[in-house]
Amino acid sequence: MKKLKYDVVVLGGGAAGMGAINGALSQNVSVLLIEREASTGGVLNQCIHNGFGVHVFKQELSGPEYHEMYMEKLSRFDAMYETTVLNVDVKSNTLNTISISGVYEIKYGSLVLATGARERPFEALRIPGYRPAGVFTAGLAQHFVNLENRLPGHKAVIVGSGDIGLIMARRLTLEGVEVEGVYEIMPYQGGLTRNIVQCLDDFNIPLHLSTSIVEVHGKDRLEGVTVAKFENGHPVRKTERFVKCDTLVASVGLIPENDLVNETIELSDGSGANVDDLMRTNIYNVFAAGNNVCIHDLVDFAAVEGEIAGKNAAHVAKGKELPERMGILKKGEGVGLLSTKYTIAAEPFKLFVRVKKPMGTTILRLNDQKIKTVLAAKPSEMIEVKMDPSRYNMKGNLILSAMEVDKI
Amino acid sequence: MKNAPKTKMMDMTCVVCPIGCHLKVTVDENGNFLSVTGNRCPRGEAYAKEEITDPKRVLPTSVKVIGGELPLTSVRTEKAIPKRLIFSAMKVIKSIQVNAPVKRGQIILENILDTGVNVIATRTVKKQNGK
Ligand SMILES: Cc1cc2nc3c(=O)[nH]c(=O)nc-3n(C[C@H](O)[C@H](O)[C@H](O)COP(=O)(O)OP(=O)(O)OC[C@H]3O[C@@H](n4cnc5c(N)ncnc54)[C@H](O)[C@@H]3O)c2cc1C
Ligand code: SF4
């Protein structure tokens, strides 16, 4: 077994991982990236649509462009590609990897987890019927079409109205696949409005809300699905309809990828890593950033989180002690997700909030302090809140709530 | 009424900001913009006008690469092109191939369908086995 030692080890080279490398390199420490795939970029590689980099590069780039342009900002760092991490031992600050070049034991000063998210599989929906060929997750279909030059089929149904599903509805249509419709079990859309308009409305692809799939037909190859209206999570009788299709694309959510550390790192109920505003986990020299913390709509935020994580990881690796946590953030009424769970209450930081259901004019409060008013709040669009300890009391228990004060 | 103008109502969602106002746009018989309701701010009116007169979109897709490390390079139109040309543009782009190496930003197709807009590569693809 070969042994290596680095100040900062970054696990995963997507947007957040690249950000972490950038942040760590700015502090002149040694950096090692460990990446499962053959290159950096993560999901950016397969997201060929435009809409990336609005904040960091002030342009609407495609994913691959964002990836290459960000890489050009980085100076030299070491990397191990096509490498699997077998385990992380946070007591001895080591991790073990395996790849074609052998088995390594790597000692780190600090570790940045940037492993992104994985897709919730169609199986998770527990729908009766066989699982014939032709059932894909949206990200897998995207990988086939955009990286491997293969089409999944000829006539597709999309289940779930998350952004990847919407983007794939357009992509498949452009490539000549007939997209029959998008079926969403909730009474509201899962993805961004911009994607509903530019991916569905532009191509007259219907979005069926409060509707989902109740049965899958076909044994070897998918032959069709039965869809039905849903009320309160249950199918409504006599609303069933058969839809002929040979392809089913599931866009039913992303799950933060933390399997390697789920016994050591404190995770939230949504399985994201619980971090403070320094992107530090419950272990002083383990940091986390990107979709493994919470699912981001915008790549820029994943990258910026990475930069913060990388910089603080470098400080710790150099022996600097970081400030203690002073406040605990908790979800209050109307709030479905908070990006940050703790704060040192010393410097301003950006908190990302998702509401539970669509609301009109909504007031966000931190305990009884009013911190933001938005004209419309939707679960699909993260709300960015500037948390400033010079303006708000940010110590102790902090309940963040979202209350609708006026309908749209 | 005999001489009543033939106007048409169209539904539209403004995507300029996350509020996503539902707009009701009235156009005359030639499809010219007349008025809009439902917008909470003037940006909604500007959006509706542009969507009615000449909606434009950036077209992202991919092009086959010969002899590259990857089978495809991703491409996009450098600027937005008229929405009505999207499918014709796809046909043109699908009919072409490029030889590796491909550099990000390289022009893959000049002036697509006389729009004055170039199609550029958005991914670098090296030659197979080396540079
Ligand atoms: C379909 C889709 C469309 C999007 N559209 C937009 C858009 O238009 N505009 C925008 O700004 N944002 C968009 N986003 C959001 C943005 O792209 C993502 O939030 C961001 O890129 C996530 O970066 P990440 O680094 O957290 O995760 P990832 O990119 O997933 O990176 C994680 C990396 O970790 C590696 N990895 C995982 N586990 C291990 C392990 N055990 N060992 C080693 N390596 C590992 C993976 O291989 C991967 O490279 C979109 C996202 C998706 C999925
Ligand atoms: S009309 Fe104004 S407020 Fe409404 S969505 Fe458009 S930009 Fe936002």
Coordinates of C-alpha atoms and ligand atoms in Angstrom, one line a residue:
Chain A
M1 CA 0.0 0.0 0.0
K2 CA 1.3 3.4 -1.0
K3 CA 1.1 6.3 1.5
L4 CA 0.5 10.0 0.7
K5 CA 0.0 13.1 2.7
Y6 CA -1.7 16.4 1.8
D7 CA -2.8 19.5 3.7
V8 CA -6.3 19.5 2.0
V9 CA -8.0 16.6 0.3
V10 CA -11.0 17.3 -1.8
L11 CA -13.5 14.5 -2.4
G12 CA -15.3 15.0 -5.7
G13 CA -14.4 17.5 -8.5
G14 CA -17.8 19.0 -9.5
A15 CA -18.5 22.7 -9.2
A16 CA -18.2 22.6 -5.4
G17 CA -15.0 20.5 -5.5
M18 CA -13.4 22.9 -8.0
G19 CA -14.4 25.8 -5.7
A20 CA -12.8 24.0 -2.8
I21 CA -9.6 23.5 -4.7
N22 CA -9.6 27.2 -5.6
G23 CA -10.2 28.2 -2.0
A24 CA -7.5 26.0 -0.6
L25 CA -4.9 27.0 -3.3
S26 CA -5.5 30.6 -2.4
Q27 CA -4.0 29.8 1.0
N28 CA -0.8 28.1 -0.4
V29 CA -1.4 24.6 0.9
S30 CA -0.9 21.3 -0.8
V31 CA -4.2 20.0 -2.4
L32 CA -5.2 16.6 -3.6
L33 CA -8.4 16.0 -5.5
I34 CA -9.9 12.5 -5.5
E35 CA -12.5 11.9 -8.3
R36 CA -14.5 8.8 -9.2
E37 CA -14.8 9.9 -12.9
A38 CA -12.1 10.5 -15.5
S39 CA -12.2 14.3 -15.2
T40 CA -13.5 17.2 -13.1
G41 CA -16.8 18.9 -13.8
G42 CA -19.4 16.5 -12.2
V43 CA -22.9 17.1 -13.5
L44 CA -21.7 20.2 -15.5
N45 CA -20.3 17.8 -18.1
Q46 CA -23.7 16.5 -19.2
C47 CA -25.6 19.8 -18.7
I48 CA -25.0 21.2 -22.2
H49 CA -27.9 23.7 -21.9
N50 CA -27.2 27.3 -21.2
G51 CA -27.9 29.0 -17.8
F52 CA -24.7 28.5 -15.9
G53 CA -22.5 31.2 -14.4
V54 CA -24.9 34.1 -14.2
H55 CA -23.2 35.2 -11.0
V56 CA -19.6 34.1 -11.3
F57 CA -18.9 34.7 -15.0
K58 CA -21.8 37.2 -15.6
Q59 CA -22.9 35.2 -18.7
E60 CA -25.3 32.4 -19.5
L61 CA -22.8 29.6 -20.2
S62 CA -23.4 25.9 -20.9
G63 CA -22.2 23.5 -18.2
P64 CA -19.1 22.3 -20.1
E65 CA -18.0 25.9 -20.7
Y66 CA -18.5 26.8 -17.0
H67 CA -16.4 23.7 -16.1
E68 CA -13.5 24.6 -18.5
M69 CA -13.5 28.3 -17.6
Y70 CA -13.4 27.6 -13.9
M71 CA -10.6 25.1 -14.4
E72 CA -8.6 27.7 -16.2
K73 CA -8.8 29.9 -13.1
L74 CA -7.0 27.2 -11.0
S75 CA -3.3 26.9 -10.6
R76 CA -1.7 23.4 -10.3
F77 CA -3.0 20.8 -7.9
D78 CA -2.6 17.0 -7.7
A79 CA -5.5 14.8 -8.6
M80 CA -6.3 11.1 -8.7
Y81 CA -9.0 10.3 -11.2
E82 CA -11.1 7.1 -11.7
T83 CA -10.4 6.5 -8.0
T84 CA -12.8 5.1 -5.5
V85 CA -12.6 6.0 -1.8
L86 CA -13.1 2.9 0.2
N87 CA -13.5 4.5 3.6
V88 CA -12.8 7.7 5.6
D89 CA -11.4 7.5 9.1
V90 CA -12.0 10.8 10.8
K91 CA -10.1 9.7 13.9
S92 CA -6.8 9.1 12.3
N93 CA -7.4 11.6 9.5
T94 CA -6.9 9.1 6.7
L95 CA -8.7 7.7 3.8
N96 CA -8.1 4.6 1.7
T97 CA -8.5 4.6 -2.1
I98 CA -8.4 2.1 -4.9
S99 CA -7.8 2.6 -8.6
I100 CA -6.0 1.1 -11.5
S101 CA -2.7 2.3 -10.0
G102 CA -3.3 0.5 -6.8
V103 CA -4.3 1.0 -3.2
Y104 CA -3.4 4.2 -1.3
E105 CA -3.6 5.4 2.2
I106 CA -3.9 9.2 2.2
K107 CA -3.5 11.3 5.3
Y108 CA -5.1 14.7 5.3
G109 CA -4.9 17.9 7.4
S110 CA -8.5 18.6 6.5
L111 CA -11.0 17.1 4.2
V112 CA -13.6 18.7 1.9
L113 CA -16.6 16.6 1.0
A114 CA -17.9 17.6 -2.4
T115 CA -19.6 14.4 -3.6
G116 CA -22.7 16.1 -5.0
A117 CA -26.0 14.2 -5.2
R118 CA -27.5 11.1 -6.8
E119 CA -30.8 10.7 -8.4
R120 CA -33.8 9.2 -6.6
P121 CA -34.5 6.1 -8.7
F122 CA -37.9 5.4 -10.3
E123 CA -38.1 2.3 -8.1
A124 CA -38.4 4.6 -5.1
L125 CA -41.9 5.5 -6.3
R126 CA -43.2 1.9 -5.6
I127 CA -45.3 1.7 -8.7
P128 CA -46.7 -1.8 -9.7
G129 CA -45.6 -3.5 -12.9
Y130 CA -42.4 -5.0 -14.3
R131 CA -39.2 -2.9 -14.7
P132 CA -38.7 -3.4 -18.4
A133 CA -35.9 -1.8 -20.5
G134 CA -36.8 1.8 -21.3
V135 CA -37.1 3.2 -17.7
F136 CA -34.4 5.8 -17.0
T137 CA -33.6 8.5 -14.5
A138 CA -33.4 11.9 -16.1
G139 CA -29.7 12.3 -15.4
L140 CA -29.0 8.9 -17.0
A141 CA -31.0 9.8 -20.1
Q142 CA -29.0 13.1 -20.2
H143 CA -25.7 11.2 -20.0
F144 CA -26.8 8.9 -22.9
V145 CA -27.9 11.7 -25.1
N146 CA -25.3 14.4 -24.4
L147 CA -22.2 12.4 -23.7
E148 CA -22.6 9.0 -25.5
N149 CA -24.6 10.0 -28.5
R150 CA -27.4 7.5 -27.9
L151 CA -31.2 8.0 -27.8
P152 CA -33.2 6.2 -25.1
G153 CA -36.2 5.5 -27.4
H154 CA -38.8 7.0 -29.7
K155 CA -41.8 8.1 -27.6
A156 CA -41.2 9.3 -24.0
V157 CA -43.2 10.1 -20.9
I158 CA -41.6 12.1 -18.2
V159 CA -42.6 11.6 -14.6
G160 CA -41.7 14.4 -12.2
S161 CA -41.3 18.0 -13.1
G162 CA -37.9 18.6 -11.6
D163 CA -35.4 20.7 -13.7
I164 CA -33.6 17.7 -15.1
G165 CA -36.8 16.2 -16.4
L166 CA -37.9 19.5 -18.0
I167 CA -34.4 20.0 -19.6
M168 CA -34.6 16.5 -20.9
A169 CA -38.1 17.0 -22.3
R170 CA -36.7 19.7 -24.6
R171 CA -33.5 17.8 -25.3
L172 CA -35.3 14.7 -26.4
T173 CA -37.8 16.7 -28.5
L174 CA -34.9 18.5 -30.3
E175 CA -33.4 15.1 -31.1
G176 CA -36.6 13.8 -32.6
V177 CA -38.1 11.9 -29.7
E178 CA -41.8 12.5 -29.2
V179 CA -42.4 13.6 -25.6
E180 CA -46.0 12.9 -24.8
G181 CA -46.1 14.8 -21.6
V182 CA -44.8 15.5 -18.1
Y183 CA -46.6 14.1 -15.1
E184 CA -46.3 15.7 -11.7
I185 CA -48.0 14.2 -8.6
M186 CA -47.9 17.6 -6.7
P187 CA -50.4 20.3 -7.6
Y188 CA -47.4 22.6 -8.5
Q189 CA -44.3 22.3 -10.6
G190 CA -41.0 20.9 -9.3
G191 CA -38.6 22.9 -11.5
L192 CA -37.9 26.5 -12.3
T193 CA -40.6 28.5 -14.2
R194 CA -38.0 29.5 -16.7
N195 CA -37.6 25.8 -17.6
I196 CA -41.4 25.2 -17.8
V197 CA -41.6 28.0 -20.3
Q198 CA -38.5 27.3 -22.4
C199 CA -38.6 23.5 -22.2
L200 CA -42.3 22.7 -22.2
D201 CA -44.4 25.7 -23.4
D202 CA -42.0 26.4 -26.3
F203 CA -42.6 22.9 -27.7
N204 CA -46.2 22.5 -26.7
I205 CA -45.4 19.7 -24.2
P206 CA -48.2 19.4 -21.7
L207 CA -47.5 19.5 -18.0
H208 CA -50.1 17.4 -16.1
L209 CA -50.2 18.5 -12.4
S210 CA -51.7 16.3 -9.6
T211 CA -51.2 13.4 -12.0
S212 CA -48.8 10.5 -11.9
I213 CA -48.1 7.0 -13.0
V214 CA -50.0 4.1 -11.4
E215 CA -48.8 1.2 -13.6
V216 CA -45.9 0.3 -15.9
H217 CA -46.7 -2.0 -18.9
G218 CA -44.4 -4.3 -20.8
K219 CA -42.1 -7.1 -19.8
D220 CA -38.9 -6.8 -21.9
R221 CA -39.4 -3.4 -23.3
L222 CA -41.6 -0.7 -21.9
E223 CA -45.0 -0.6 -23.8
G224 CA -46.8 2.1 -22.0
V225 CA -47.9 3.5 -18.6
T226 CA -51.2 4.1 -16.9
V227 CA -51.5 7.6 -15.5
A228 CA -54.1 8.9 -13.1
K229 CA -55.1 12.0 -11.2
F230 CA -53.9 12.2 -7.6
E231 CA -55.5 13.8 -4.6
N232 CA -53.8 14.0 -1.3
G233 CA -51.2 11.5 -2.5
H234 CA -53.7 8.9 -3.6
P235 CA -54.9 8.0 -7.1
V236 CA -58.4 9.0 -8.0
R237 CA -60.5 6.1 -9.3
K238 CA -61.8 6.2 -12.9
T239 CA -59.3 8.9 -13.9
E240 CA -56.8 6.3 -15.3
R241 CA -55.6 6.7 -18.8
F242 CA -53.2 4.5 -20.8
V243 CA -50.3 6.2 -22.5
K244 CA -48.3 4.3 -25.1
C245 CA -44.6 5.0 -24.8
D246 CA -41.3 3.1 -25.1
T247 CA -39.4 5.4 -22.7
L248 CA -40.1 6.6 -19.2
V249 CA -37.8 9.3 -17.8
A250 CA -38.0 9.8 -14.1
S251 CA -37.1 13.2 -12.6
V252 CA -38.1 12.6 -9.1
G253 CA -35.5 14.3 -7.0
L254 CA -31.9 14.3 -6.0
I255 CA -30.5 12.9 -2.8
P256 CA -27.3 14.4 -1.2
E257 CA -24.5 11.8 -1.6
N258 CA -23.1 11.2 1.9
D259 CA -22.9 7.4 2.0
L260 CA -19.2 7.4 2.7
V261 CA -19.6 9.4 5.9
N262 CA -23.1 8.8 7.1
E263 CA -21.9 7.2 10.3
T264 CA -19.5 10.0 11.2
I265 CA -20.9 13.2 9.8
E266 CA -24.1 14.7 11.2
L267 CA -26.8 14.7 8.5
S268 CA -30.1 16.5 8.1
D269 CA -33.5 14.8 7.7
G270 CA -33.0 15.3 3.9
S271 CA -29.6 13.5 4.3
G272 CA -27.5 16.6 3.5
A273 CA -24.4 17.3 5.6
N274 CA -25.2 19.7 8.4
V275 CA -22.7 22.6 8.2
D276 CA -22.1 26.0 9.7
D277 CA -21.4 29.2 7.9
L278 CA -17.7 28.2 7.6
M279 CA -19.0 25.0 5.7
R280 CA -17.6 23.0 8.6
T281 CA -19.3 19.8 9.6
N282 CA -19.5 18.4 13.2
I283 CA -15.9 17.4 12.8
Y284 CA -13.5 20.3 13.1
N285 CA -11.3 19.4 10.1
V286 CA -14.0 18.0 7.8
F287 CA -15.9 20.5 5.5
A288 CA -18.7 20.0 3.0
A289 CA -20.0 22.0 0.1
G290 CA -22.3 21.7 -2.9
N291 CA -25.2 19.3 -3.5
N292 CA -24.1 16.9 -0.7
V293 CA -25.0 19.8 1.7
C294 CA -28.2 20.8 0.0
I295 CA -29.5 20.6 -3.6
H296 CA -28.7 23.9 -5.4
D297 CA -30.5 25.4 -8.3
L298 CA -27.5 27.5 -9.3
V299 CA -24.0 26.2 -9.9
D300 CA -22.5 29.5 -8.7
F301 CA -23.7 28.9 -5.2
A302 CA -22.2 25.4 -5.1
A303 CA -18.9 26.8 -6.3
V304 CA -18.9 29.7 -3.8
E305 CA -19.7 27.2 -1.0
G306 CA -16.8 25.2 -2.2
E307 CA -14.5 28.2 -2.1
I308 CA -15.5 29.0 1.5
A309 CA -15.0 25.3 2.5
G310 CA -11.6 25.1 0.8
K311 CA -10.3 28.3 2.3
N312 CA -11.3 27.3 5.9
A313 CA -10.1 23.8 5.3
A314 CA -6.7 25.3 4.5
H315 CA -6.7 27.4 7.6
V316 CA -7.4 24.4 9.8
A317 CA -4.7 22.3 8.0
K318 CA -2.2 25.1 8.8
G319 CA -3.2 24.8 12.5
K320 CA -5.4 27.8 12.8
E321 CA -8.3 27.5 15.2
L322 CA -11.7 28.6 13.7
P323 CA -14.3 30.4 15.8
E324 CA -16.9 28.3 17.7
R325 CA -20.5 28.0 16.7
M326 CA -22.8 30.4 18.5
G327 CA -26.2 29.9 16.9
I328 CA -28.3 26.9 15.8
L329 CA -30.6 27.4 12.8
K330 CA -33.9 25.5 12.8
K331 CA -36.7 25.1 10.3
G332 CA -39.8 26.9 11.5
E333 CA -43.3 27.2 10.0
G334 CA -43.4 27.0 6.2
V335 CA -39.7 26.2 5.7
G336 CA -38.7 23.0 4.0
L337 CA -34.9 23.4 3.8
L338 CA -32.1 25.4 5.2
S339 CA -28.6 25.3 3.6
T340 CA -26.8 26.1 6.9
K341 CA -27.5 24.7 10.3
Y342 CA -25.1 26.6 12.5
T343 CA -23.5 30.0 12.6
I344 CA -20.5 31.5 14.3
A345 CA -22.5 34.7 14.4
A346 CA -19.4 36.8 13.6
E347 CA -19.6 37.6 9.9
P348 CA -22.4 38.0 7.4
F349 CA -23.2 35.0 5.3
K350 CA -25.7 33.8 2.7
L351 CA -28.4 31.4 3.8
F352 CA -30.5 29.5 1.3
V353 CA -34.0 28.7 2.2
R354 CA -36.7 26.6 0.4
V355 CA -40.3 27.0 1.4
K356 CA -42.6 24.0 1.8
K357 CA -45.3 25.0 -0.6
P358 CA -46.0 27.8 -3.1
M359 CA -47.0 31.0 -1.4
G360 CA -47.7 34.6 -2.4
T361 CA -46.1 37.5 -0.6
T362 CA -44.1 35.9 2.2
I363 CA -42.2 37.3 5.2
L364 CA -39.2 35.4 6.4
R365 CA -38.5 35.8 10.1
L366 CA -35.5 34.8 12.3
N367 CA -37.3 34.2 15.6
D368 CA -39.3 37.4 15.8
Q369 CA -36.9 39.5 13.6
K370 CA -38.2 40.2 10.1
I371 CA -35.3 39.5 7.7
K372 CA -36.8 39.4 4.2
T373 CA -40.0 39.9 2.3
V374 CA -40.5 38.2 -1.1
L375 CA -43.4 38.8 -3.5
A376 CA -43.7 35.1 -4.3
A377 CA -42.1 32.0 -2.7
K378 CA -42.0 28.7 -4.5
P379 CA -40.3 25.4 -3.4
S380 CA -38.6 25.3 -6.8
E381 CA -36.8 28.6 -6.3
M382 CA -34.3 28.9 -3.4
I383 CA -34.6 32.2 -1.5
E384 CA -31.3 33.8 -0.7
V385 CA -31.1 35.5 2.7
K386 CA -28.3 37.7 3.8
M387 CA -27.6 36.9 7.4
D388 CA -25.8 39.7 9.1
P389 CA -24.8 39.5 12.8
S390 CA -24.5 43.3 13.0
R391 CA -28.2 43.6 12.1
Y392 CA -29.8 40.5 13.7
N393 CA -29.3 38.6 16.9
M394 CA -27.8 35.4 15.6
K395 CA -26.9 33.6 18.8
G396 CA -28.7 30.7 20.5
N397 CA -31.7 28.9 19.0
L398 CA -32.7 30.6 15.8
I399 CA -36.0 29.5 14.2
L400 CA -36.5 30.6 10.6
S401 CA -40.1 30.8 9.5
A402 CA -41.9 31.8 6.3
M403 CA -45.4 33.2 6.5
E404 CA -47.7 34.1 3.7
V405 CA -49.2 37.6 4.2
D406 CA -50.8 38.0 0.8
K407 CA -52.0 35.6 -2.0
I408 CA -50.6 36.1 -5.5
Chain B
M1 CA -70.8 44.0 -34.1
K2 CA -69.6 44.2 -37.7
N3 CA -66.5 46.4 -37.4
A4 CA -65.2 45.2 -34.1
P5 CA -61.5 44.6 -34.3
K6 CA -60.5 41.0 -34.3
T7 CA -58.2 40.8 -31.3
K8 CA -56.8 37.7 -29.7
M9 CA -55.9 36.9 -26.1
M10 CA -52.8 34.9 -25.4
D11 CA -51.6 33.4 -22.1
M12 CA -48.0 33.7 -21.2
T13 CA -45.8 33.4 -18.1
C14 CA -43.2 36.1 -17.5
V15 CA -39.8 34.5 -16.7
V16 CA -37.9 37.6 -16.0
C17 CA -38.0 37.1 -12.3
P18 CA -39.0 34.2 -10.0
I19 CA -42.5 35.5 -9.4
G20 CA -43.6 34.3 -12.8
C21 CA -46.6 36.5 -13.3
H22 CA -49.3 35.0 -15.5
L23 CA -49.8 37.5 -18.4
K24 CA -52.8 37.9 -20.6
V25 CA -51.6 39.5 -23.8
T26 CA -53.9 41.0 -26.4
V27 CA -52.8 41.1 -30.0
D28 CA -54.5 42.4 -33.1
E29 CA -55.4 40.3 -36.1
N30 CA -51.9 40.6 -37.5
G31 CA -50.4 39.4 -34.2
N32 CA -49.2 42.8 -33.2
F33 CA -48.9 43.6 -29.5
L34 CA -51.8 45.7 -28.2
S35 CA -51.8 45.3 -24.4
V36 CA -50.9 43.2 -21.5
T37 CA -52.4 42.6 -18.0
G38 CA -51.3 40.5 -15.1
N39 CA -47.8 41.9 -14.9
R40 CA -46.7 43.2 -11.6
C41 CA -44.0 45.4 -13.1
P42 CA -43.0 47.1 -16.4
R43 CA -40.4 44.3 -17.1
G44 CA -43.3 42.0 -17.7
E45 CA -44.7 44.3 -20.5
A46 CA -41.3 44.4 -22.2
Y47 CA -41.0 40.6 -22.0
A48 CA -44.5 40.1 -23.4
K49 CA -43.8 42.5 -26.3
E50 CA -40.6 40.7 -27.3
E51 CA -42.3 37.3 -27.0
I52 CA -45.1 38.5 -29.3
T53 CA -42.9 40.2 -31.9
D54 CA -39.9 37.9 -32.2
P55 CA -39.3 35.4 -29.4
K56 CA -35.6 34.3 -29.4
R57 CA -33.8 31.5 -27.8
V58 CA -30.3 30.3 -27.5
L59 CA -30.1 26.8 -29.0
P60 CA -27.9 24.3 -27.1
T61 CA -27.2 20.9 -28.7
S62 CA -24.3 18.7 -29.8
V63 CA -22.3 17.8 -32.9
K64 CA -20.6 14.6 -33.8
V65 CA -16.8 14.6 -33.5
I66 CA -14.6 12.3 -35.7
G67 CA -11.5 10.9 -34.1
G68 CA -12.0 12.5 -30.8
E69 CA -11.6 11.4 -27.2
L70 CA -15.4 11.9 -26.9
P71 CA -18.0 11.1 -29.5
L72 CA -19.6 14.5 -29.2
T73 CA -18.9 18.1 -28.6
S74 CA -21.6 20.3 -27.1
V75 CA -22.5 23.4 -29.1
R76 CA -24.7 26.4 -28.8
T77 CA -25.7 29.4 -30.8
E78 CA -23.6 32.3 -29.8
K79 CA -26.6 34.5 -29.4
A80 CA -30.3 33.8 -29.3
I81 CA -31.9 33.0 -32.6
P82 CA -35.6 33.3 -33.6
K83 CA -37.6 30.6 -31.9
R84 CA -39.4 29.7 -35.1
L85 CA -36.1 28.6 -36.6
I86 CA -35.1 26.2 -33.9
F87 CA -36.2 23.0 -35.7
S88 CA -34.6 24.0 -39.0
A89 CA -31.5 25.0 -37.1
M90 CA -31.4 21.5 -35.5
K91 CA -31.6 19.9 -38.9
V92 CA -28.7 21.9 -40.2
I93 CA -26.6 21.2 -37.0
K94 CA -27.4 17.5 -37.1
S95 CA -26.1 17.2 -40.7
I96 CA -22.6 18.3 -39.8
Q97 CA -19.6 16.6 -38.2
V98 CA -16.3 18.1 -37.1
N99 CA -12.8 16.6 -36.8
A100 CA -11.0 16.4 -33.5
P101 CA -9.4 18.4 -31.9
V102 CA -12.2 20.8 -31.1
K103 CA -11.6 23.8 -29.0
R104 CA -14.1 25.5 -26.8
G105 CA -15.4 28.7 -28.5
Q106 CA -14.4 27.4 -31.9
I107 CA -16.9 28.3 -34.6
I108 CA -18.6 25.1 -35.8
L109 CA -21.0 26.8 -38.2
E110 CA -21.0 30.4 -39.4
N111 CA -24.1 32.4 -39.7
I112 CA -26.7 29.7 -39.3
L113 CA -29.8 30.1 -41.5
D114 CA -28.7 33.7 -42.3
T115 CA -29.4 34.8 -38.8
G116 CA -26.0 36.4 -38.5
V117 CA -25.4 34.1 -35.5
N118 CA -22.6 31.5 -35.3
V119 CA -22.8 28.1 -33.7
I120 CA -19.8 27.6 -31.4
A121 CA -18.4 24.6 -29.6
T122 CA -18.9 24.6 -25.8
R123 CA -16.6 21.7 -25.0
T124 CA -13.0 21.0 -25.8
V125 CA -12.5 17.6 -27.4
K126 CA -8.9 16.3 -27.8
K127 CA -7.8 13.9 -30.5
Q128 CA -8.0 10.3 -29.6
N129 CA -4.7 9.0 -28.2
G130 CA -2.9 12.2 -27.5
K131 CA -3.3 15.8 -28.6
Ligands
LIG1 C1 -29.9 18.7 -14.9 C2 -29.4 19.8 -14.1 C3 -29.5 21.1 -14.6 C4 -29.0 22.2 -13.9 N1 -29.2 23.4 -14.5 C5 -28.5 24.5 -14.0 C6 -28.5 25.8 -14.6 O1 -29.2 25.9 -15.7 N2 -27.9 26.8 -14.1 C7 -27.2 26.6 -12.9 O2 -26.5 27.5 -12.5 N3 -27.2 25.4 -12.2 C8 -27.8 24.4 -12.7 N4 -27.8 23.2 -12.1 C9 -27.3 23.1 -10.7 C10 -25.7 22.9 -10.7 O3 -25.3 22.4 -11.9 C11 -25.4 21.9 -9.6 O4 -26.0 22.3 -8.4 C12 -23.9 21.9 -9.3 O5 -23.2 21.7 -10.5 C13 -23.6 20.8 -8.4 O6 -22.2 20.7 -8.1 P1 -21.6 19.7 -7.0 O7 -20.1 19.9 -7.1 O8 -22.2 19.9 -5.8 O9 -22.0 18.2 -7.5 P2 -21.6 17.3 -8.7 O10 -21.4 18.1 -10.0 O11 -22.5 16.2 -8.7 O12 -20.1 16.8 -8.4 C14 -19.8 15.7 -7.5 C15 -18.6 15.0 -8.0 O13 -18.2 14.1 -7.0 C16 -17.8 12.9 -7.5 N5 -18.0 11.9 -6.5 C17 -19.2 11.5 -5.9 N6 -18.9 10.5 -5.0 C18 -17.6 10.3 -5.0 C19 -16.7 9.4 -4.3 N7 -17.2 8.6 -3.3 N8 -15.4 9.4 -4.5 C20 -14.9 10.3 -5.5 N9 -15.7 11.1 -6.2 C21 -17.0 11.1 -6.0 C22 -18.7 12.8 -8.8 O14 -18.1 11.9 -9.7 C23 -18.8 14.2 -9.2 O15 -17.7 14.6 -10.1 C24 -28.3 22.0 -12.7 C25 -28.2 20.7 -12.2 C26 -28.7 19.6 -12.8 C27 -28.5 18.3 -12.2
SF4_2 S1 -43.9 40.9 -14.6 FE1 -42.3 41.7 -13.3 S2 -42.9 40.9 -11.3 FE2 -44.0 39.6 -12.8 S3 -42.6 37.9 -13.2 FE3 -42.2 39.5 -14.8 S4 -40.5 40.6 -13.9 FE4 -41.4 39.5 -12.2

